[in-house]
Coordinates of C-alpha atoms and ligand atoms in Angstrom, one line a residue:
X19 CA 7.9 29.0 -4.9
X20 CA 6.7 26.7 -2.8
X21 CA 6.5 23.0 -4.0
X22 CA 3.2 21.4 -2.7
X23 CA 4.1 18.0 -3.8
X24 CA 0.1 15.3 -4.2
X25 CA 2.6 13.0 -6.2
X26 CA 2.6 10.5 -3.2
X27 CA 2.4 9.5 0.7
X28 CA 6.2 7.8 -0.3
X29 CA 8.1 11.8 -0.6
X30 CA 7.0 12.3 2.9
X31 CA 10.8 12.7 5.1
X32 CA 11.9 11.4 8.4
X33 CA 10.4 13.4 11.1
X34 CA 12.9 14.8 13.9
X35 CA 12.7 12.1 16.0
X36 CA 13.1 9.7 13.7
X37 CA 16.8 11.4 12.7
X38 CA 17.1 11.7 16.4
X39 CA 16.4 7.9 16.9
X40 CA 18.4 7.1 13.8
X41 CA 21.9 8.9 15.2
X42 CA 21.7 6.9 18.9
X43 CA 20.1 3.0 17.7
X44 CA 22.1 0.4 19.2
X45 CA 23.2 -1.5 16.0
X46 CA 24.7 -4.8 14.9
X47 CA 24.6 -7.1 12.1
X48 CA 21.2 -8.5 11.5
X49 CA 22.1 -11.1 9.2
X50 CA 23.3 -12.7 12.6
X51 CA 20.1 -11.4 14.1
X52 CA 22.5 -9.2 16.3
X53 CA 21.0 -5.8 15.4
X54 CA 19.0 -5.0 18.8
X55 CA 16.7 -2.1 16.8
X56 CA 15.9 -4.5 14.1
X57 CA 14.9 -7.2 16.6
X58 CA 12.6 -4.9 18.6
X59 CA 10.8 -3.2 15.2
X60 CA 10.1 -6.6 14.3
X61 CA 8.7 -8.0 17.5
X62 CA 6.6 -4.5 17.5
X63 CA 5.3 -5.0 14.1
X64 CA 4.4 -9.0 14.5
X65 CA 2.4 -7.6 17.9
X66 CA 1.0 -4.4 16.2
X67 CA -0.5 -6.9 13.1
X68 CA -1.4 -9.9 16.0
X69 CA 1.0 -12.0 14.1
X70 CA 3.7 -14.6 15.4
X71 CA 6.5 -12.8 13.7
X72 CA 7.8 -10.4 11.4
X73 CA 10.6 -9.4 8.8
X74 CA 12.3 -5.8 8.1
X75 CA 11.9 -6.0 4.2
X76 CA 13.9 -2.4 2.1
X77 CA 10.5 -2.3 0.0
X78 CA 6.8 -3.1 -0.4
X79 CA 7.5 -4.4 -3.5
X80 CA 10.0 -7.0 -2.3
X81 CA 7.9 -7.3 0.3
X82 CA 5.3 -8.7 -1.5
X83 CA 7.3 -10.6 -3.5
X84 CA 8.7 -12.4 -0.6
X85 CA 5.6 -13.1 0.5
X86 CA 4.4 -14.9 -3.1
X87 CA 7.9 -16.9 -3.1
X88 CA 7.1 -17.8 0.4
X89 CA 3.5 -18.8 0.3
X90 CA 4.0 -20.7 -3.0
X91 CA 5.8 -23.2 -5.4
X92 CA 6.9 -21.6 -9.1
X93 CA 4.2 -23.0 -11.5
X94 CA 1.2 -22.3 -9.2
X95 CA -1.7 -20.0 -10.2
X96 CA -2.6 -17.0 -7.9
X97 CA -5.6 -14.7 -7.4
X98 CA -5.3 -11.3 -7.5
X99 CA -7.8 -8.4 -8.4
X100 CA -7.0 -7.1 -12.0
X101 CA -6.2 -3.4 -10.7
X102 CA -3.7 -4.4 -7.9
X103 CA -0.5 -2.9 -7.3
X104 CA 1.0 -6.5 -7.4
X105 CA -0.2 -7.3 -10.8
X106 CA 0.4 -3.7 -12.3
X107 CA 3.0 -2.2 -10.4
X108 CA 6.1 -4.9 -9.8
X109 CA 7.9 -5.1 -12.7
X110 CA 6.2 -8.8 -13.4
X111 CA 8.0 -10.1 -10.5
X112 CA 5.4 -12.8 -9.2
X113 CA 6.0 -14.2 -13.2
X114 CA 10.1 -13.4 -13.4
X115 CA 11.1 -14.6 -10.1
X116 CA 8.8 -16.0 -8.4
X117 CA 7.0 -18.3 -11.3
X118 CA 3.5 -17.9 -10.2
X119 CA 0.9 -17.7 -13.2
X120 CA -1.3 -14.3 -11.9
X121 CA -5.1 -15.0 -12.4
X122 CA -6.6 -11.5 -12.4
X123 CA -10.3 -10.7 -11.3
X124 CA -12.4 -7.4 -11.9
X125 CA -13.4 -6.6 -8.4
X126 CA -15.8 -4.0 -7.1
X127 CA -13.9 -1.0 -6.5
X128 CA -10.7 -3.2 -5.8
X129 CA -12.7 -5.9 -3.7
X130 CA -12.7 -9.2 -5.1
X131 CA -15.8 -10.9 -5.1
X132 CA -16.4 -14.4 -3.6
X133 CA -17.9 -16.2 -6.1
X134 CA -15.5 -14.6 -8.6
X135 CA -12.6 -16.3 -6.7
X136 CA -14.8 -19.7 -5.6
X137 CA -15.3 -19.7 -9.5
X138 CA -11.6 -19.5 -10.3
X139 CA -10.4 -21.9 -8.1
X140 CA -9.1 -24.4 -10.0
X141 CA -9.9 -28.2 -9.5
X142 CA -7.9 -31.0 -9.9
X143 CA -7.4 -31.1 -13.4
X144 CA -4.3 -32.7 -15.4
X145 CA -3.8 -29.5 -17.3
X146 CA -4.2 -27.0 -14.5
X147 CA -2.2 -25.1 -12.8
X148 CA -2.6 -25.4 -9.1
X149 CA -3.9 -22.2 -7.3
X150 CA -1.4 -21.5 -4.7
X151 CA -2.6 -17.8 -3.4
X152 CA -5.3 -14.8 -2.5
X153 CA -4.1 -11.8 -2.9
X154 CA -6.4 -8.6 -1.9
X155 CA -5.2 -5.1 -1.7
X156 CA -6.6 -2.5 1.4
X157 CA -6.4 0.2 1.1
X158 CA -7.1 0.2 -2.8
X159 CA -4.0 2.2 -4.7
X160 CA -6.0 1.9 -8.3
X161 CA -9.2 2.4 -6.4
X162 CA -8.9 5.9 -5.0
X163 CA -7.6 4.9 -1.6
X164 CA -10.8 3.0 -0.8
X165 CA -10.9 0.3 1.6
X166 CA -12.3 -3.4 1.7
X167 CA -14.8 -3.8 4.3
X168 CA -14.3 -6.3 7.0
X169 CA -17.0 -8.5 5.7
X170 CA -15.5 -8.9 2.5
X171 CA -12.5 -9.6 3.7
X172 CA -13.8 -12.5 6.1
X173 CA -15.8 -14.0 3.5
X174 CA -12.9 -14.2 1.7
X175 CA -10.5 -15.4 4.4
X176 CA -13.3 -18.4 5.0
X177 CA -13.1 -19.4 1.6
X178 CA -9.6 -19.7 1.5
X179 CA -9.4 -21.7 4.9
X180 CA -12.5 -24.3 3.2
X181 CA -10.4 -24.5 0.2
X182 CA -7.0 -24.8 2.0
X183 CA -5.8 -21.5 -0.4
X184 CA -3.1 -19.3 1.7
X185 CA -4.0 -14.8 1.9
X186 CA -1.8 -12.5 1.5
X187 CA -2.3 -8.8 1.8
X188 CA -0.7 -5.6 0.6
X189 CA -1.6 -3.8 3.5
X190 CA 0.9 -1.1 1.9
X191 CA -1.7 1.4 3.4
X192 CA -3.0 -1.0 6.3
X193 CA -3.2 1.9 9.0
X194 CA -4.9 4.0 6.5
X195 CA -7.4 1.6 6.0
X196 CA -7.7 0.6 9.7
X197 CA -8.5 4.5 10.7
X198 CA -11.0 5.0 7.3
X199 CA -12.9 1.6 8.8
X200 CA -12.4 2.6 12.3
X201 CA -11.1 -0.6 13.5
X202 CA -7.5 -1.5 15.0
X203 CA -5.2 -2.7 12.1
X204 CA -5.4 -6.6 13.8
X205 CA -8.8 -6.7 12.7
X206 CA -7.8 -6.7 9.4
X207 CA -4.8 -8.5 9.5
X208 CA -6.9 -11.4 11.1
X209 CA -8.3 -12.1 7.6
X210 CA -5.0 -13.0 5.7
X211 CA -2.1 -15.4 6.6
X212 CA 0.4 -12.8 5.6
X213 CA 0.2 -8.9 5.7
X214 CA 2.9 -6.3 4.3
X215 CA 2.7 -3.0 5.2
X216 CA 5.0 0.2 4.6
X217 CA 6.9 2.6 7.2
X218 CA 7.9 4.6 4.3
X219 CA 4.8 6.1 3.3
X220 CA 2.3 7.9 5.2
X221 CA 3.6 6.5 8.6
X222 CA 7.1 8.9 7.0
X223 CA 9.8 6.2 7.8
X224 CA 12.6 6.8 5.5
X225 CA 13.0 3.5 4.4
X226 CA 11.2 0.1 5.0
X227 CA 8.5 -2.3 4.6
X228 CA 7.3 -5.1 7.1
X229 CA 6.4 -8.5 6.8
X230 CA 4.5 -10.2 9.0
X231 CA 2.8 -13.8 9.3
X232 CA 3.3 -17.1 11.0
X233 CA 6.7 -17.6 12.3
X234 CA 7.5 -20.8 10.0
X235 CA 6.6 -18.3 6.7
X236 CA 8.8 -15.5 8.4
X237 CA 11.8 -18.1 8.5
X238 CA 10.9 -18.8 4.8
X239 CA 10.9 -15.2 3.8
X240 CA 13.9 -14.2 5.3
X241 CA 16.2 -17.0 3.0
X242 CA 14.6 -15.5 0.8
X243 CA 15.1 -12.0 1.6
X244 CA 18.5 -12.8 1.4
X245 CA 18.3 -14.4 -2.0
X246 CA 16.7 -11.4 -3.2
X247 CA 20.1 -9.0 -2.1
X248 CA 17.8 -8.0 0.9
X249 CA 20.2 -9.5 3.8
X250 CA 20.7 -5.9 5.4
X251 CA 23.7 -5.7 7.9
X252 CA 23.6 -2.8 10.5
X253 CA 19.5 -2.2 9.7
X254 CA 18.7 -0.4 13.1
X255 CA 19.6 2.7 11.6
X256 CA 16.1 1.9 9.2
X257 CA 14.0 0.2 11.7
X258 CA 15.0 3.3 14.2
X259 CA 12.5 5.0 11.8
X260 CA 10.2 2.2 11.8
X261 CA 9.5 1.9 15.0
X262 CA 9.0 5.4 15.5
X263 CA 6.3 5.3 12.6
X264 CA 4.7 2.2 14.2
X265 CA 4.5 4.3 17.4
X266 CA 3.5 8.0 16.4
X267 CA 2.9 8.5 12.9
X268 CA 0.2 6.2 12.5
X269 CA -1.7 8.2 15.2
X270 CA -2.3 10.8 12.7
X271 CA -3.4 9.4 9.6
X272 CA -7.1 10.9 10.4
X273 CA -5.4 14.3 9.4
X274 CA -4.4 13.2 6.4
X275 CA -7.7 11.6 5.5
X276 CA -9.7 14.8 6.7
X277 CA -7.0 17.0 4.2
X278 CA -8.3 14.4 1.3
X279 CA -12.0 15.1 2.3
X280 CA -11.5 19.3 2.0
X281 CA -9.5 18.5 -1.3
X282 CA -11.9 16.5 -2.9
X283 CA -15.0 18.6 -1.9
X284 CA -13.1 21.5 -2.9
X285 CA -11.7 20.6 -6.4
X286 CA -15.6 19.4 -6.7
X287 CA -16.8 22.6 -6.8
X288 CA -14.5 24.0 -10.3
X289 CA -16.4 23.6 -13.3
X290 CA -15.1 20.6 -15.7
X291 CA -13.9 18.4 -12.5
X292 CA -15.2 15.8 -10.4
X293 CA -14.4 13.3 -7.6
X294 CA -16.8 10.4 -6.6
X295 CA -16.7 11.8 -2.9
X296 CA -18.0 7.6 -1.7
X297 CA -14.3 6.8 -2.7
X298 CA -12.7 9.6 -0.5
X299 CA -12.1 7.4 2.3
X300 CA -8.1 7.8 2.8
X301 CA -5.7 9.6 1.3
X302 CA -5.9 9.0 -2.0
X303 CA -8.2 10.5 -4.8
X304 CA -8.1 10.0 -8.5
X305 CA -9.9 13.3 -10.0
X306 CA -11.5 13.4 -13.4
X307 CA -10.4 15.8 -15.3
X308 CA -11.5 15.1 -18.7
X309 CA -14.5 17.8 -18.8
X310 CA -12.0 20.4 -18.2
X311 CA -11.2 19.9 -22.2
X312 CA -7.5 20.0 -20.9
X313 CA -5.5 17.3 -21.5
X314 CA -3.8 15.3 -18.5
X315 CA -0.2 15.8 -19.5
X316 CA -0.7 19.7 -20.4
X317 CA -2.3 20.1 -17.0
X318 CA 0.4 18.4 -14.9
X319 CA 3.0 20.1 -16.5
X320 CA 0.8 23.1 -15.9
X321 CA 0.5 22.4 -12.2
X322 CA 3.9 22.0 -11.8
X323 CA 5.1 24.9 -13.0
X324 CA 2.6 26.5 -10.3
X325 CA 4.4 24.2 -7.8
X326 CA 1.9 21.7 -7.3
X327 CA 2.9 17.9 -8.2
X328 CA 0.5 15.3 -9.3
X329 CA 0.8 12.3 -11.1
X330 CA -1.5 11.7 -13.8
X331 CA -3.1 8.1 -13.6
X332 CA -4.5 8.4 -17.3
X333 CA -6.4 10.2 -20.0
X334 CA -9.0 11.1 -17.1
X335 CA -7.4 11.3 -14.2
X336 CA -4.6 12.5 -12.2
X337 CA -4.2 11.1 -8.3
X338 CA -4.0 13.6 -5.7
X339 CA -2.0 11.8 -2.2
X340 CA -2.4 13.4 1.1
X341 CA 0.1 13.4 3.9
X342 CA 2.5 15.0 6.3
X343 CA 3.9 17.4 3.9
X344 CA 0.8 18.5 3.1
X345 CA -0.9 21.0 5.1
X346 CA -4.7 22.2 4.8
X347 CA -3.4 25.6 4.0
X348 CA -1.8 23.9 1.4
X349 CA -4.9 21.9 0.3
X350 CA -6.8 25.2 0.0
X351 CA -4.0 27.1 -2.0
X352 CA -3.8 24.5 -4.4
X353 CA -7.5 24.1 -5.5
X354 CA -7.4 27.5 -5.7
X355 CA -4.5 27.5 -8.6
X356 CA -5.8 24.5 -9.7
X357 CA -9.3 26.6 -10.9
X358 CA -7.3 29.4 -12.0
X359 CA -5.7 26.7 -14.3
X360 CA -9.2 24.9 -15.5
X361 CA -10.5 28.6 -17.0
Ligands
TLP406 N1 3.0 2.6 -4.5 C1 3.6 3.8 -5.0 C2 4.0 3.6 -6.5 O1 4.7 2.4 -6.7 C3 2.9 3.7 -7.4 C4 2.7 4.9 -4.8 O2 3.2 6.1 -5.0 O3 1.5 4.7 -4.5 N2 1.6 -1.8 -2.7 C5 0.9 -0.7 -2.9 C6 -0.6 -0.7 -2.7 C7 1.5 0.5 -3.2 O4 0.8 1.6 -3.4 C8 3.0 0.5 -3.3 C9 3.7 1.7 -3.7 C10 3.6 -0.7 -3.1 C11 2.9 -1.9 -2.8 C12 5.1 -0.9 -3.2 O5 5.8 -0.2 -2.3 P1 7.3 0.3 -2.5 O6 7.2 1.6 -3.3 O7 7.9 0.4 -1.2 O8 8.0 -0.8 -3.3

C-alpha cells in the first residue's frame, strides 16, 4: 500500500544531492568554528535573511528558545499570539529555561494586532514585570498556514522600535510565506530583530534550524547554544543539507502551495467537509470535519489504514501538510478515499 503521509512538511527526506553533498563536506570541529560547511551555511543564511550573521541551531524549537534567552533577562514579560507554536508547542521552555513570563494575545488569524500589543505593553510600574519581547509567527502553524501581511508586520516592527521592545520571529515556514506573499524572504525578515527558520521542513534538509540576527545576538546565542547541549562538533555533514535547501528546495515551494490549493478545493466538494479556501495560502490546511458525523480519531485511524496520515488538530479538524513527498497524483487519490470514507 502506499503510505501518502499529510502528517507534516518535517517527514520530507534528504534529496539526492543533499546525501551526495553530505558524503564529500569538508568538515571540522565547529565549536572552534573550524567546520568550513558550517561556516559557509551560515554566512548563506545571515545573506539569504539580510542579516549580520547567523547560527546552525539542531531544531526550531531550540531555535527559538535561543533566541528568547538571547533577546531577554529571566523575569521579563513577552508577547506572543495565544495560538503560537512558541507558546503551545515547546514544552514551556520560554517559562522552564528561559524565565520569561508569556503574555498571550488573540490575534486575527495568527496576526497580532497593534493596539492589542501597544495595550499590553507594560509601563513602569513597581509590580510589573518588564516586557522584554515580540514574538509573531509567519507562516501561521495554528492558523492554517496563513501568512502575516507585510503591513502588519511593519506596523508592528515600528512599534517595537518606538517602544525600544526587541522582534523575534518563527519564520519556521519563512520561504513559504515569502512565496504565498510574493516577496523575497528579506522583506520579511526586515521587520524583526531576530528570524528562525527551518531546513528540515519543506526546504527537506535532514536536520537543522537557522538563526539569524545581529552579529552581537548571534555571539549571545551561540553560548547559549552550547549551554543548551547544542555545541555540535563535525556539523558540515547537517549544514551540507542546509545549504543545499537554502539553494534549491526553496525554489519549489509554489508546488507545494498549488498541491494545497487542489486538496483543499477538492476535499471541499465531499458532503460533510469544508476548508475556508482565504486560509489556503501555503501548505497547510486544517479541514473541518465535524459535519461528516465522524469523529476525528475514528477517521484518522480510518485514513490510515487506507494509507493516508493526518494528524488530527481537534474535535473539528485534522491538518493536511503538503510537500515533496507529496505528489498531485497523490493529492487526487487521497480525496478520493477520503469521500469513500465520509459515506
Ligand atoms: N512544528 C511541527 C510540530 O512541532 C507541530 C509541525 O509538524 O508543524 N515553529 C513552528 C511554526 C513549527 O511549526 C515548528 C514545528 C517549530 C517551530 C519547531 O520546529 P522543530 O520541530 O524543528 O523543533
Amino acid at each position: 500500500m502506499r503510505i501518502m503521509d499529510f502528517r507534516s512538511d518535517t517527514v520530507t527526506l534528504p534529496t539526492e544531492v543533499m546525501l551526495n553533498k553530505m558524503v564529500k563536506a569538508p568538515l571540522g570541529d565547529d565549536v572552534y568554528g573550524d567546520d568550513e560547511t558550517v561556516n559557509r551555511l551560515e554566512a548563506l543564511a545571515a545573506s539569504v535573511m539580510g542579516k549580520e550573521a547567523a547560527l546552525l541551531i539542531p531544531s526550531g524549537t531550540m531555535g527559538n528558545l535561543i533566541a528568547v534567552m538571547s533577546h531577554t533577562t529571566p523575569g521579563q514579560e513577552i508577547i506572543l499570539e495565544e495560538s503560537s507554536h512558541i507558546y503551545l508547542y515547546e514544552v514551556a521552555g520560554i517559562a522552564r529555561v528561559a524565565g520569561v513570563q508569556a503574555r498571550t494575545l488573540k490575534g486575527d488569524n495568527g496576526a497580532l494586532r497593534v493596539a492589542d500589543i501597544e495595550a499590553a505593553i507594560r509601563v513602569d510600574n513597581i509590580h510589573f514585570p518588564e516586557t522584554g519581547l515580540i514574538c509573531q509567527e509567519n507562516t501561521h502553524n495554528m492558523g492554517g498556514g496563513v501568512t502575516i501581511p507585510l503591513e502588519q508586520m511593519e506596523a508592528v516592527y515600528k512599534l517595537g522600535k518606538a517602544r525600544n521592545i526587541p522582534l523575534h520571529l518563527d519564520g519556521a515556514r519563512i520561504f513559504n510565506a515569502a512565496v504565498a506573499l510574493g516577496v523575497n524572504v528579506r522583506e520579511i525578515a526586515k521587520y524583526v530583530d531576530s528570524v528562525m527558520f527551518c531546513l528540515s521542513k519543506g526546504l527537506c534538509a535532514p536536520i537543522g534550524s537557522m538563526l539569524v540576527g545581529e552579529r552581537a545576538f548571534i555571539e549571545k546565542a551561540r553560548k547559549y547554544r552550547k549551554m543548551l547541549g547544542g555545541g555540535m562538533r563535525q556539523a558540515g555533514i547537517i549544514a551540507a543539507a542546509g545549504i543545499v535547501a537554502l539553494e534549491e528546495q526553496s525554489k519549489r515551494l509554489h508546488e507545494d502551495h498549488s498541491n494545497a490549493i487542489l486538496l483543499a478545493e477538492r476535499l471541499n466538494t465531499i458532503e460533510g467537509v469544508a476548508v475556508d479556501l482565504t486560509t489556503v495560502q501555503s501548505n497547510i490546511i486544517n479541514v473541518d470535519f465535524h459535519d461528516t458525523g465522524i469523529s476525528i480519531p475514528d477517521l484518522v485511524n480510518k485514513m490510515r489504514e487506507s494509507g493516508i496520515l493526518v494528524n488530527g488538530r481537534n474535535h473539528r479538524l485534522i491538518r493536511f501538510v503538503t510537500h515533496n513527498g507529496v505528489t498531485k497524483a497523490d493529492v487526487v487519490e487521497a480525496v478520493e478515499i477520503i469521500r469513500q470514507i465520509c459515506k
